[in-house]
Short mmCIF file of C-alpha atoms in Angstrom, two decimals:
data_model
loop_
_atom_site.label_atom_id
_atom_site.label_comp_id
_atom_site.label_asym_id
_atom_site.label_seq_id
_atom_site.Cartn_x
_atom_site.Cartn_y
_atom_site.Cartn_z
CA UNK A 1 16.86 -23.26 3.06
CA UNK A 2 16.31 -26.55 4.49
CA UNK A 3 13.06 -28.02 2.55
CA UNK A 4 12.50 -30.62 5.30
CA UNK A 5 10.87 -29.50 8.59
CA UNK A 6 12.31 -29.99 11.87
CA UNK A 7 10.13 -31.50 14.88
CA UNK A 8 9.95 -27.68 16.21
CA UNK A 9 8.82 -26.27 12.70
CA UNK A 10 6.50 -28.97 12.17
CA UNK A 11 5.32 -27.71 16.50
CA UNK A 12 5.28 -24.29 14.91
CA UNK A 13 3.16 -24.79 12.06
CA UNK A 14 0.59 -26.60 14.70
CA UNK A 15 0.49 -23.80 16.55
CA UNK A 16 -0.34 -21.10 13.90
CA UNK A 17 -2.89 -23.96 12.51
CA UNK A 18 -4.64 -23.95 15.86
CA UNK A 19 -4.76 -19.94 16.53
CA UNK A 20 -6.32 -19.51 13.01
CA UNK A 21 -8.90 -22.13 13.36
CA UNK A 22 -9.45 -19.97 16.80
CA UNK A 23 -10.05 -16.89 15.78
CA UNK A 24 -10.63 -16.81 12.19
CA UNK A 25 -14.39 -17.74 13.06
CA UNK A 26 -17.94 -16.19 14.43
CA UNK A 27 -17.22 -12.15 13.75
CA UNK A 28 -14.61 -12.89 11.43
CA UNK A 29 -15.90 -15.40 9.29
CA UNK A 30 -16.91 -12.92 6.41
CA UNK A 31 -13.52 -12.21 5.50
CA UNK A 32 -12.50 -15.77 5.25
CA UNK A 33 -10.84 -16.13 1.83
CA UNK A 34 -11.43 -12.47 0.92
CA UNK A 35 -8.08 -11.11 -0.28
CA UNK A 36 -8.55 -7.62 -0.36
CA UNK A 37 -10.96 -4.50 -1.19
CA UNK A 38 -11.46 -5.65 -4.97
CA UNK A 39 -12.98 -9.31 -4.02
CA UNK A 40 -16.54 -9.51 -3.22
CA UNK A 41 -17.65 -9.36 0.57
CA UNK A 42 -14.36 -6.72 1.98
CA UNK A 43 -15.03 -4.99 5.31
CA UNK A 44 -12.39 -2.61 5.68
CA UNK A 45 -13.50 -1.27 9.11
CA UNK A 46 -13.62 -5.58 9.93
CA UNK A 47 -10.18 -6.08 8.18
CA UNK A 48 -8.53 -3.54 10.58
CA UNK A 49 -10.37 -5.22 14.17
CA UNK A 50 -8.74 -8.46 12.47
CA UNK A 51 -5.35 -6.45 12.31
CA UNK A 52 -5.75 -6.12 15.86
CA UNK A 53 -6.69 -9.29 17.00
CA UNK A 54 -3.34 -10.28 14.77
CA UNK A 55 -1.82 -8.43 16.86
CA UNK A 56 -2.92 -9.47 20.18
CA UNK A 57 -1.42 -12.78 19.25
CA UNK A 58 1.59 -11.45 18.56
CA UNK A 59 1.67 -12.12 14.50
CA UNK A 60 2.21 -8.59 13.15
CA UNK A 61 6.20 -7.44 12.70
CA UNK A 62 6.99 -11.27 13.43
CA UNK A 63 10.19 -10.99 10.95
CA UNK A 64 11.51 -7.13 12.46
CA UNK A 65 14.48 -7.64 13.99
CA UNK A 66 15.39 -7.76 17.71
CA UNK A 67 13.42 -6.50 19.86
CA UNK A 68 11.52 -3.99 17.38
CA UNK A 69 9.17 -7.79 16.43
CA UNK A 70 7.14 -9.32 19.20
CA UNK A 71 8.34 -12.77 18.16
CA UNK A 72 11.66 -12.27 15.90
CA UNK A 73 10.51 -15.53 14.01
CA UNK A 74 13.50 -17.17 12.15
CA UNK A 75 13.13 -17.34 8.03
CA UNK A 76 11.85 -21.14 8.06
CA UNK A 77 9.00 -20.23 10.55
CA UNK A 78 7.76 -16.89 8.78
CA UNK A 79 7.08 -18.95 6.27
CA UNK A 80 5.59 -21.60 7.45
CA UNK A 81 2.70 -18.65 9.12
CA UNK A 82 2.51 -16.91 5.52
CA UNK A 83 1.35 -20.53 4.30
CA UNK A 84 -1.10 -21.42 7.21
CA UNK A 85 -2.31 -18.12 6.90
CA UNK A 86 -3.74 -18.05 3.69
CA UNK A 87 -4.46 -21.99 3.89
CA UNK A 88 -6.62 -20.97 6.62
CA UNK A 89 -8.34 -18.71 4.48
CA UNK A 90 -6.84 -15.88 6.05
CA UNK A 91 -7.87 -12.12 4.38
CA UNK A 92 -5.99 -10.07 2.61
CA UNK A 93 -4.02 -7.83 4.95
CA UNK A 94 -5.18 -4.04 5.13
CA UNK A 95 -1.88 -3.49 6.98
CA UNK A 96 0.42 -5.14 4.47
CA UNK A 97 2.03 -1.95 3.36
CA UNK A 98 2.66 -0.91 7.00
CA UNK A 99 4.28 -4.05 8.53
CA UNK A 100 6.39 -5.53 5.34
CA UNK A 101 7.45 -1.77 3.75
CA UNK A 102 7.55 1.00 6.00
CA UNK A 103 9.12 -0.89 9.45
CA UNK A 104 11.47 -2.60 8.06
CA UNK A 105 12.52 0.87 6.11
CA UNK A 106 11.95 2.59 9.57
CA UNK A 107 14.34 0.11 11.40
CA UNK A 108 17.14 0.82 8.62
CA UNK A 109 16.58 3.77 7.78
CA UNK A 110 14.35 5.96 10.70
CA UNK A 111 15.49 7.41 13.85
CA UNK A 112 15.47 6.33 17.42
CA UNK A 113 12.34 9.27 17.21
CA UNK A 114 10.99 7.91 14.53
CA UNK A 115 10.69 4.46 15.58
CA UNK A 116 9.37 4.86 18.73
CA UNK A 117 6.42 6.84 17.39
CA UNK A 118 5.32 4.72 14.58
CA UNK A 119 6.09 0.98 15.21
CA UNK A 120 3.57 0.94 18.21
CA UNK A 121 1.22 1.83 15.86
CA UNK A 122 1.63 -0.61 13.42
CA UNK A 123 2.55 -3.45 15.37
CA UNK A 124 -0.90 -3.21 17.24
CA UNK A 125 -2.52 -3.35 14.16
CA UNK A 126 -4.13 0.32 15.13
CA UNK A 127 -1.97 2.58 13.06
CA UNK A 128 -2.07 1.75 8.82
CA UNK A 129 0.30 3.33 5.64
CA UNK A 130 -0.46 4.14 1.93
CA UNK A 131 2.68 4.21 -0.21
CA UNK A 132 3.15 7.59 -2.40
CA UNK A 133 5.29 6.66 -5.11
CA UNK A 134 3.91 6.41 -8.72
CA UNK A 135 2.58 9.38 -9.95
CA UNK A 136 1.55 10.05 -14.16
CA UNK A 137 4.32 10.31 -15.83
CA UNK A 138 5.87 8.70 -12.73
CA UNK A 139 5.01 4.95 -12.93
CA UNK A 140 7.73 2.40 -14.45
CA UNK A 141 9.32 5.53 -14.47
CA UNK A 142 9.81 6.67 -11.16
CA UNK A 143 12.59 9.07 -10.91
CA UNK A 144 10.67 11.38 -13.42
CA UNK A 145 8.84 12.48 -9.66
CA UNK A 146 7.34 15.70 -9.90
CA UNK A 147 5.35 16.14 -6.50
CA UNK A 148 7.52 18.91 -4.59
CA UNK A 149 8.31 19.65 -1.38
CA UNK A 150 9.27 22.83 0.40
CA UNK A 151 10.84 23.56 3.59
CA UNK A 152 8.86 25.88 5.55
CA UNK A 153 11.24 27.30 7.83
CA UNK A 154 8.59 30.25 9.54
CA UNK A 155 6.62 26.94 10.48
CA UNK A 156 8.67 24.64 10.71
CA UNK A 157 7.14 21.95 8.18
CA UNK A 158 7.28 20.77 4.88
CA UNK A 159 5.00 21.90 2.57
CA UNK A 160 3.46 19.55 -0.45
CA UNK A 161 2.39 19.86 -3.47
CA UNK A 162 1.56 17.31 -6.44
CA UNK A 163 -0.32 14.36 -7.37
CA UNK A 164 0.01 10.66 -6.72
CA UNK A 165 -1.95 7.31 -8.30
CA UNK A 166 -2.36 3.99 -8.10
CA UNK A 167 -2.21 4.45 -4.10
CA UNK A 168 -3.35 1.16 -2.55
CA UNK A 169 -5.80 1.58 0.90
CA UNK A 170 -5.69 4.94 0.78
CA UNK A 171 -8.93 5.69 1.55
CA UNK A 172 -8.71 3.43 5.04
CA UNK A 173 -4.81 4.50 6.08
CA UNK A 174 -3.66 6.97 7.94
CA UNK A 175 -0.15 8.08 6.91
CA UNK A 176 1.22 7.91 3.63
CA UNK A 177 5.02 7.76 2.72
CA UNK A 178 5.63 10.09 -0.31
CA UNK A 179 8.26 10.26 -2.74
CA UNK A 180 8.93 13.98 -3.18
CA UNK A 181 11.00 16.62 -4.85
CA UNK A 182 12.67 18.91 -2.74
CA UNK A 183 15.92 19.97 -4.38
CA UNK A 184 13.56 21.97 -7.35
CA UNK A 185 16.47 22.85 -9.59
CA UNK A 186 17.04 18.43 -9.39
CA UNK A 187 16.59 15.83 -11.86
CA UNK A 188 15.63 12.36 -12.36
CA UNK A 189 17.05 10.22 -9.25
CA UNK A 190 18.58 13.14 -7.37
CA UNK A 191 16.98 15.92 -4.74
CA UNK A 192 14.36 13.12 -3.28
CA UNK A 193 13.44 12.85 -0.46
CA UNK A 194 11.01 10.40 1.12
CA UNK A 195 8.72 12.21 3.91
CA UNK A 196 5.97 10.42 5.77
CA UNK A 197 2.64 12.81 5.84
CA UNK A 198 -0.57 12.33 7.61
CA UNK A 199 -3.26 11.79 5.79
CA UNK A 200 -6.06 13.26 7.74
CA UNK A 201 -5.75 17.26 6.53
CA UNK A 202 -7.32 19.85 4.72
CA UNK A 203 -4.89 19.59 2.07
CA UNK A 204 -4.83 16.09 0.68
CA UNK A 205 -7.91 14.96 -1.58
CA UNK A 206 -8.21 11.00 -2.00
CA UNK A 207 -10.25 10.04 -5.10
CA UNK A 208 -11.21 6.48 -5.46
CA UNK A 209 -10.32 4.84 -9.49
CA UNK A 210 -12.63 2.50 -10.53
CA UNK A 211 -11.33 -0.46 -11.72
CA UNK A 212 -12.66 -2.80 -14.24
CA UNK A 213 -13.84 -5.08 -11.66
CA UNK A 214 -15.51 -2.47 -10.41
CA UNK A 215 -14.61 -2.00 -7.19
CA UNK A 216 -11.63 1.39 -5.89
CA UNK A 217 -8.72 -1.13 -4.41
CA UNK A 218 -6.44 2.07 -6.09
CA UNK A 219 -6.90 6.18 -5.66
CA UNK A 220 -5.58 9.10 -6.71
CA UNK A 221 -3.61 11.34 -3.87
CA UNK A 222 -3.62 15.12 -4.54
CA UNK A 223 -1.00 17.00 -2.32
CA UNK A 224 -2.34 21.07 -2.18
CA UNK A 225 -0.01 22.73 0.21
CA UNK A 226 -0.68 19.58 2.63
CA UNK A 227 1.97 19.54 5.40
CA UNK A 228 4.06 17.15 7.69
CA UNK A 229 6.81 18.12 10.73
CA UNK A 230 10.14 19.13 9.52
CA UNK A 231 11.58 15.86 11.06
CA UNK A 232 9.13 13.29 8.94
CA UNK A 233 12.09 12.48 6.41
CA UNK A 234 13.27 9.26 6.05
CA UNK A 235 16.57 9.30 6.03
CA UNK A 236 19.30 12.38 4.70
CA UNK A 237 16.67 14.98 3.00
CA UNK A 238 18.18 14.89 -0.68
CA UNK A 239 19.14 11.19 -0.88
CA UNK A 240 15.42 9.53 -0.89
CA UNK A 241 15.79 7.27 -4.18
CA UNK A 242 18.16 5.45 -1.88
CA UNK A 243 15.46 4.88 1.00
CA UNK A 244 13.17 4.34 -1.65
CA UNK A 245 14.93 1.70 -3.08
CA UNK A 246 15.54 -0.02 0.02
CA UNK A 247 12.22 0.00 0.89
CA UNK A 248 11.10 -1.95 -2.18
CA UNK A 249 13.70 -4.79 -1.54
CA UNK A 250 12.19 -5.74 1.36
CA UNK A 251 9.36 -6.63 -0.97
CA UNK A 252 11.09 -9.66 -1.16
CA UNK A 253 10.54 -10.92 2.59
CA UNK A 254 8.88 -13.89 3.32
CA UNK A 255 5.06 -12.51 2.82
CA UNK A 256 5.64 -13.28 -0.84
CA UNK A 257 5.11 -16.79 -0.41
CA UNK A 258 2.00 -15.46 1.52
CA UNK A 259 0.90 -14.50 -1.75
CA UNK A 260 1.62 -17.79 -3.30
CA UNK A 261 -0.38 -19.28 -0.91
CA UNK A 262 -2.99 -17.16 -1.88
CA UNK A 263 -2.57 -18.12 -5.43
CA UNK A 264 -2.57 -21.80 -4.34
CA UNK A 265 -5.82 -20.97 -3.34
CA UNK A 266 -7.11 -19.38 -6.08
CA UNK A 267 -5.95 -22.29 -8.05
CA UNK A 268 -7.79 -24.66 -6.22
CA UNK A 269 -11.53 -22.60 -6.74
CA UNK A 270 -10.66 -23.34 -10.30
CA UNK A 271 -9.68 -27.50 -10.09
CA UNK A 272 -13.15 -27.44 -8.06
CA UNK A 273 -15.05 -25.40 -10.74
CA UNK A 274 -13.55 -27.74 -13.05
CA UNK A 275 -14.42 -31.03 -10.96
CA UNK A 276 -18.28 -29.24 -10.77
CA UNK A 277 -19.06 -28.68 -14.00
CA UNK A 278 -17.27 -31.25 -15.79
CA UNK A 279 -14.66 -28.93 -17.43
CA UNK A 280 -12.27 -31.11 -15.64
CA UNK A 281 -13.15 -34.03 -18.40
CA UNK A 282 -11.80 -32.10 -21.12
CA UNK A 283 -8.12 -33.41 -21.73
CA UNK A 284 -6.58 -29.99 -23.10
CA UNK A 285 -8.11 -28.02 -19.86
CA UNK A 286 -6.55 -30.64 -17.54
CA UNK A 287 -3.23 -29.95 -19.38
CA UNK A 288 -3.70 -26.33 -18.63
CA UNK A 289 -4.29 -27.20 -14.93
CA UNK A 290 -1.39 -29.72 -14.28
CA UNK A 291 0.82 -26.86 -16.53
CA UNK A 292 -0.58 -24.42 -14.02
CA UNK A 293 0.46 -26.76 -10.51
CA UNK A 294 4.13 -27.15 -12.09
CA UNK A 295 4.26 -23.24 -12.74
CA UNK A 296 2.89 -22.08 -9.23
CA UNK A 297 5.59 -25.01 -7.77
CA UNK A 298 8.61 -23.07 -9.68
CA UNK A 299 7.46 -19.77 -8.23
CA UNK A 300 7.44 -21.48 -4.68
CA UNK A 301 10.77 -23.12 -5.70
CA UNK A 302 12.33 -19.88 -6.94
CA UNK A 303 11.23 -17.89 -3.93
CA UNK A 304 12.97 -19.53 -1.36
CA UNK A 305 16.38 -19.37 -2.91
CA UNK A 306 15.80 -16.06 -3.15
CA UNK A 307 15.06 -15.59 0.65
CA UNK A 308 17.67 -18.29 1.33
CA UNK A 309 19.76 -15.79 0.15
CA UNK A 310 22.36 -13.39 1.89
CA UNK A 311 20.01 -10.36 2.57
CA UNK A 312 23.22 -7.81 3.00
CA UNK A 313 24.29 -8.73 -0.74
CA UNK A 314 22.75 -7.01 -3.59
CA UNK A 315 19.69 -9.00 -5.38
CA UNK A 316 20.20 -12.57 -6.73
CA UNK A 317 19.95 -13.11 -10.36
CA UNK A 318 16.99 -15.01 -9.22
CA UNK A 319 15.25 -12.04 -7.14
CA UNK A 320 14.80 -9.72 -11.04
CA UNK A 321 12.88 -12.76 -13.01
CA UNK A 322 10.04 -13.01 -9.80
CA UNK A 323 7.48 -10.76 -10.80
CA UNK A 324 7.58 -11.23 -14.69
CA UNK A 325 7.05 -14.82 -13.82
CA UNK A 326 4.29 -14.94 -11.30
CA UNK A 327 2.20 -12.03 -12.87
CA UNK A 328 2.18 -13.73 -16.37
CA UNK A 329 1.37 -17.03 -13.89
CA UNK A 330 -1.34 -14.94 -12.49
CA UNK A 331 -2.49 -13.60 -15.44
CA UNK A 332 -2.92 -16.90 -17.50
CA UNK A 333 -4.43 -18.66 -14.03
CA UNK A 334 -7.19 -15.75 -14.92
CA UNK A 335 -7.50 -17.02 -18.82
CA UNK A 336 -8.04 -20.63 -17.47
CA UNK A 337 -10.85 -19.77 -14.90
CA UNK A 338 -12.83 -18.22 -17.61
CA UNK A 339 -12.26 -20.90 -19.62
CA UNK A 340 -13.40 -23.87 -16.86
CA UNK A 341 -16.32 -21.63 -16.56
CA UNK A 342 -17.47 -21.75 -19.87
CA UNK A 343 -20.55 -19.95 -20.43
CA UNK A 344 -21.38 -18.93 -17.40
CA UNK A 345 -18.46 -16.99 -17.19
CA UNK A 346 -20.73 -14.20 -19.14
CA UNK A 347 -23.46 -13.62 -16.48
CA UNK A 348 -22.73 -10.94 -14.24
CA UNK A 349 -25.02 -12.35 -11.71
CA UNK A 350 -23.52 -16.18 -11.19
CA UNK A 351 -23.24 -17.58 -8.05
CA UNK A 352 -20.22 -16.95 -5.42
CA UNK A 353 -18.00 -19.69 -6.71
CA UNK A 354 -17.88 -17.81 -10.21
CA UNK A 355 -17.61 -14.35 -9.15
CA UNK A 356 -14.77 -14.86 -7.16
CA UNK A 357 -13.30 -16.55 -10.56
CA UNK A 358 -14.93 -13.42 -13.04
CA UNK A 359 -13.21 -11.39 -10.27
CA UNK A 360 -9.54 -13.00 -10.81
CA UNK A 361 -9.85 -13.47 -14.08
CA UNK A 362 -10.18 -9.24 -13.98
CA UNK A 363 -7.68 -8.16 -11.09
CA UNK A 364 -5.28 -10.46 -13.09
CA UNK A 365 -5.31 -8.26 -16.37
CA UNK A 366 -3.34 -5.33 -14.11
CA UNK A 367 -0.39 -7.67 -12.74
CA UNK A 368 1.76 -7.50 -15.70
CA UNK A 369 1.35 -3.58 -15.77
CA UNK A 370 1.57 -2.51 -12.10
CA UNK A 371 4.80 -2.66 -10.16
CA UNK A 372 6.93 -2.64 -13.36
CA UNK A 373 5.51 -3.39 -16.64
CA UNK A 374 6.33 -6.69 -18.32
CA UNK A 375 8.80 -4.73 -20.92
CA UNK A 376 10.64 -3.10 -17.82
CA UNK A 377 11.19 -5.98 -16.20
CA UNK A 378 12.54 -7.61 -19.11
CA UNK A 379 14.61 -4.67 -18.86
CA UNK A 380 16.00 -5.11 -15.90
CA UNK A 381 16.31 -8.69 -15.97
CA UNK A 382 19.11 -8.33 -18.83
CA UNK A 383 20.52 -5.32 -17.33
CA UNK A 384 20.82 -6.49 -13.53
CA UNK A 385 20.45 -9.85 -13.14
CA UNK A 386 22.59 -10.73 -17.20
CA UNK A 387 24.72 -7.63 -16.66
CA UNK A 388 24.26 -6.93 -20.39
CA UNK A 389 24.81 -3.23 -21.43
CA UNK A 390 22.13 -1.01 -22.55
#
């Protein structure tokens, strides 16, 4: 990837500047900054009438390929909109898991069928996904999938049973892509199959879990003979580790420097907490910051030679070391808010500035657990990306 921006790039990034300071204003100024339904001040229903005014400009699906994305963006200018997104103050996106998981699986993997019924949806911003994959017992460990499903053939449906957790916007979605048994006599990675299921039914119960900041970003899904059309399997019935896979490489597209944008942010509320109370006078916290600007520059770094990378090859070495290193980043960037707080870091109460920092100082202490724990990614680092034997 070329790090130096051509005349049209530079155009480009005007552009997306310009929209944002357009819309991102009057009814939409309350979710400026907001990341998502754990900070202080989310609006779900207000998140999804921002989806849609997304949309109308023509920014959701804007790396789908061909004529499945409304603009087909090349790499260089996806992420230049990822980074004038959240510079913007852009919110955190309630249909995330829709556009960057599920279409691009759909495109690959889906039918004509299914493609024409569910891109619409999410491409207008109208239509939003929950993903069904860890379950307990079933986190790091996710071919130990118990949920089962069951061909109805009388009525034509599958037929689900089970439990999943951790299920991000549940609550506000309406479909859910689940990771489910249906080969009973199977084990491990084989008899999966990955089925997409409406949430709206009598048989699926969504629980909210509290987390320890104290607001339900996660919930638990229970599956009690809910149902979804015989045809709602993503790819061959049988072989759904391999969609599922898939699916989580394209976890690697350019939204993740989205995210890095975001944490960009984030560092910044702490260099101004710092310059405001006069933590920023202390020489070891300043260390802590400047270590903190060179470590959020090698994640940048590190993610575009990853997406500068050939996307038909199997993962880069580099791919398997991202999300050890940016959720221990994250992680101590939470340590060192706390820290430039100082006392007031204790009240529950403080003003906007510190809650923000309280509240990513908390959503921090999950990163190294979710999504792989620290010790399985080390795992797969020397077994993937060192090729060293088990």
């Amino acid at each position: 990837m070329n790090l130096h921006e051509s005349a049209a790039e530079q155009t480009f990034r005007a552009e997306v500047k310009a929209w944002m300071a357009e819309h991102l204003r009057g009814e939409f100024e309350p979710l400026r900054g907001v990341n998502g339904p754990s900070a202080p001040g989310f609006d779900a229903a207000l998140a999804k009438q921002w989806e849609q005014c997304l949309a109308a400009g023509g920014w959701i699906g804007i790396g789908w390929p061909g004529e499945a994305s409304p603009r087909a963006l090349p790499l260089a200018q996806q992420v230049i909109f990822h980074e004038e997104y959240v510079r913007a103050g852009g919110p955190g996106r309630i249909g995330h898991i829709g556009e960057t998981l599920l279409a691009p699986t759909l495109i690959a993997h889906g039918t004509a069928e299914q493609q024409q019924r569910f891109l619409p949806g999410i491409r207008a911003g109208t239509e939003y996904w929950a993903q069904g994959y860890s379950e307990p017992g079933a986190g790091s460990d996710l071919a130990n999938v118990r949920t089962r499903a069951a061909l109805d053939e009388a009525a034509g449906g599958w037929v689900l049973n089970g439990q999943k957790v951790w299920t991000s916007w549940a609550q506000d979605s309406d479909w859910i892509f689940v990771l489910a048994r249906t080969d009973p006599s199977s084990v491990r990675h084989r008899g999966l199959t990955l089925l997409l299921v409406p949430l709206h039914q009598s048989g699926i119960t969504i629980r909210p879990i509290r987390q320890i900041t104290g607001a339900a970003e996660f919930y638990e899904v229970f599956f009690d003979g809910a149902r979804t059309e015989a045809s709602l399997h993503l790819g061959t019935v049988g072989e759904g580790w391999k969609v599922a896979m898939a699916l989580l490489g394209f976890e690697r597209g350019a939204s993740t420097l989205g995210q890095q944008a975001h944490f960009r942010h984030e560092l910044g509320m702490v260099i101004a907490a710092a310059r405001a109370n006069g933590a920023a006078r202390d020489p070891l916290l300043r260390q802590r910051i400047a270590r903190a600007a060179l470590g959020l520059q090698m994640l940048h770094f590190n993610a575009l030679r990853v997406l500068a990378s050939d996307a038909s090859q199997p993962q880069p070495p580099a791919a398997f070391i991202a999300k050890y290193a940016w959720s221990n980043w994250h992680r101590d960037l939470g340590r060192l808010a706390m820290d430039v707080l100082g006392e007031v870091a204790d009240i529950a109460d403080g003003d906007l500035q510190s809650q923000r920092l309280q509240s990513l100082w908390l959503a921090s202490r999950s990163d190294t657990i979710y999504a792989g724990t620290n010790e399985i990614q080390l795992n797969l680092i020397a077994e993937r990306a060192l090729g060293m034997p088990r």
